[in-house]
Amino acid sequence: QYHFQGDPVMPGNLELEALMQLAGFFMGWKGYKGRARALGAGEIRYSGEVLPTADKVVFQLDIRRVRTTPILLVVADGTVLSGDRVVATAKQIKVGVF
């Protein structure tokens, strides 16, 4: 309700944060131990909004690679959908596990 006052939408940085947390969750699910930390992202595009009236918001990852040396790292592309509509994409999301 506070972003933007009178015109509520989910902040884009929260959408990116959710994708990065999902990448960290993936690493734990695969059995890697440690704490996931966001290391960056390449191209990020916003093409719509997530409104409070959204029935469903979906966060999808396409895992590009998992690297185990010199650091444990996952690289993925992500998509955020509100209903059936793509509202954000992020390329080259990087999350390390330390």
mmCIF file of C-alpha atoms in Angstrom:
data_model
loop_
_atom_site.group_PDB
_atom_site.id
_atom_site.type_symbol
_atom_site.label_atom_id
_atom_site.label_comp_id
_atom_site.label_asym_id
_atom_site.label_seq_id
_atom_site.Cartn_x
_atom_site.Cartn_y
_atom_site.Cartn_z
ATOM 1 C CA GLN A 1 0.000 0.000 0.000
ATOM 2 C CA TYR A 2 3.000 2.331 0.315
ATOM 3 C CA HIS A 3 4.560 1.851 -3.145
ATOM 4 C CA PHE A 4 3.208 4.106 -4.787
ATOM 5 C CA GLN A 5 0.745 5.733 -2.420
ATOM 6 C CA GLY A 6 -2.672 5.657 -4.061
ATOM 7 C CA ASP A 7 -1.335 3.446 -6.874
ATOM 8 C CA PRO A 8 -0.132 0.216 -5.207
ATOM 9 C CA VAL A 9 2.133 -2.144 -7.140
ATOM 10 C CA MET A 10 4.752 -4.693 -6.079
ATOM 11 C CA PRO A 11 8.166 -2.971 -6.221
ATOM 12 C CA GLY A 12 10.351 -4.286 -9.020
ATOM 13 C CA ASN A 13 13.272 -4.785 -6.653
ATOM 14 C CA LEU A 14 11.126 -7.239 -4.644
ATOM 15 C CA GLU A 15 10.431 -9.189 -7.821
ATOM 16 C CA LEU A 16 14.185 -9.439 -8.472
ATOM 17 C CA GLU A 17 14.825 -10.335 -4.814
ATOM 18 C CA ALA A 18 12.268 -13.160 -5.051
ATOM 19 C CA LEU A 19 14.046 -14.597 -8.113
ATOM 20 C CA MET A 20 17.388 -14.440 -6.328
ATOM 21 C CA GLN A 21 15.981 -16.115 -3.221
ATOM 22 C CA LEU A 22 14.483 -18.821 -5.422
ATOM 23 C CA ALA A 23 17.951 -19.426 -6.918
ATOM 24 C CA GLY A 24 19.370 -19.745 -3.388
ATOM 25 C CA PHE A 25 16.568 -22.141 -2.455
ATOM 26 C CA PHE A 26 17.402 -24.217 -5.536
ATOM 27 C CA MET A 27 20.990 -24.584 -4.337
ATOM 28 C CA GLY A 28 19.821 -25.810 -0.915
ATOM 29 C CA TRP A 29 17.359 -28.185 -2.572
ATOM 30 C CA LYS A 30 20.257 -29.619 -4.615
ATOM 31 C CA GLY A 31 22.079 -30.324 -1.332
ATOM 32 C CA TYR A 32 24.643 -27.525 -1.277
ATOM 33 C CA LYS A 33 25.310 -26.222 2.230
ATOM 34 C CA GLY A 34 25.888 -22.598 3.215
ATOM 35 C CA ARG A 35 24.283 -19.191 3.014
ATOM 36 C CA ALA A 36 23.081 -17.903 -0.328
ATOM 37 C CA ARG A 37 24.071 -14.375 -1.282
ATOM 38 C CA ALA A 38 22.943 -12.343 -4.274
ATOM 39 C CA LEU A 39 25.939 -11.487 -6.454
ATOM 40 C CA GLY A 40 24.246 -9.596 -9.255
ATOM 41 C CA ALA A 41 22.171 -9.760 -12.382
ATOM 42 C CA GLY A 42 22.578 -8.786 -15.992
ATOM 43 C CA GLU A 43 19.757 -7.295 -18.012
ATOM 44 C CA ILE A 44 16.536 -6.644 -16.072
ATOM 45 C CA ARG A 45 13.338 -5.642 -17.872
ATOM 46 C CA TYR A 46 9.980 -4.663 -16.441
ATOM 47 C CA SER A 47 7.038 -4.907 -18.814
ATOM 48 C CA GLY A 48 4.060 -4.825 -16.466
ATOM 49 C CA GLU A 49 2.914 -4.565 -12.877
ATOM 50 C CA VAL A 50 1.986 -6.911 -10.058
ATOM 51 C CA LEU A 51 -1.124 -5.379 -8.521
ATOM 52 C CA PRO A 52 -2.819 -6.276 -5.210
ATOM 53 C CA THR A 53 -5.660 -7.739 -7.285
ATOM 54 C CA ALA A 54 -3.388 -10.365 -8.882
ATOM 55 C CA ASP A 55 -4.820 -13.875 -8.451
ATOM 56 C CA LYS A 56 -1.452 -15.545 -8.901
ATOM 57 C CA VAL A 57 2.176 -14.434 -9.182
ATOM 58 C CA VAL A 58 4.654 -16.978 -10.549
ATOM 59 C CA PHE A 59 8.445 -16.794 -10.266
ATOM 60 C CA GLN A 60 10.274 -19.040 -12.745
ATOM 61 C CA LEU A 61 13.975 -19.807 -13.114
ATOM 62 C CA ASP A 62 15.838 -21.327 -16.004
ATOM 63 C CA ILE A 63 19.065 -22.608 -14.437
ATOM 64 C CA ARG A 64 21.921 -21.949 -16.864
ATOM 65 C CA ARG A 65 24.766 -23.433 -14.832
ATOM 66 C CA VAL A 66 25.995 -24.395 -11.401
ATOM 67 C CA ARG A 67 29.676 -23.807 -10.744
ATOM 68 C CA THR A 68 31.436 -25.415 -7.790
ATOM 69 C CA THR A 69 34.923 -23.855 -8.046
ATOM 70 C CA PRO A 70 36.402 -21.457 -7.105
ATOM 71 C CA ILE A 71 33.105 -20.541 -5.427
ATOM 72 C CA LEU A 72 29.731 -22.259 -5.371
ATOM 73 C CA LEU A 73 27.587 -20.279 -7.818
ATOM 74 C CA VAL A 74 24.312 -20.631 -9.692
ATOM 75 C CA VAL A 75 23.546 -18.605 -12.816
ATOM 76 C CA ALA A 76 19.951 -18.427 -13.997
ATOM 77 C CA ASP A 77 17.501 -16.445 -16.081
ATOM 78 C CA GLY A 78 14.246 -15.531 -14.374
ATOM 79 C CA THR A 79 10.699 -14.587 -15.292
ATOM 80 C CA VAL A 80 7.912 -13.075 -13.187
ATOM 81 C CA LEU A 81 4.326 -13.614 -14.284
ATOM 82 C CA SER A 82 1.225 -11.943 -12.926
ATOM 83 C CA GLY A 83 -1.597 -14.191 -14.019
ATOM 84 C CA ASP A 84 -0.574 -15.268 -17.541
ATOM 85 C CA ARG A 85 1.296 -12.057 -18.313
ATOM 86 C CA VAL A 86 5.083 -11.688 -18.149
ATOM 87 C CA VAL A 87 5.767 -8.595 -16.056
ATOM 88 C CA ALA A 88 9.548 -8.889 -15.541
ATOM 89 C CA THR A 89 12.564 -10.785 -16.807
ATOM 90 C CA ALA A 90 16.112 -10.963 -15.486
ATOM 91 C CA LYS A 91 19.081 -12.444 -17.321
ATOM 92 C CA GLN A 92 22.224 -13.823 -15.704
ATOM 93 C CA ILE A 93 21.033 -13.830 -12.079
ATOM 94 C CA LYS A 94 24.041 -14.844 -9.988
ATOM 95 C CA VAL A 95 23.746 -16.267 -6.481
ATOM 96 C CA GLY A 96 26.702 -17.619 -4.524
ATOM 97 C CA VAL A 97 26.623 -20.049 -1.597
ATOM 98 C CA PHE A 98 29.200 -19.415 1.119
#
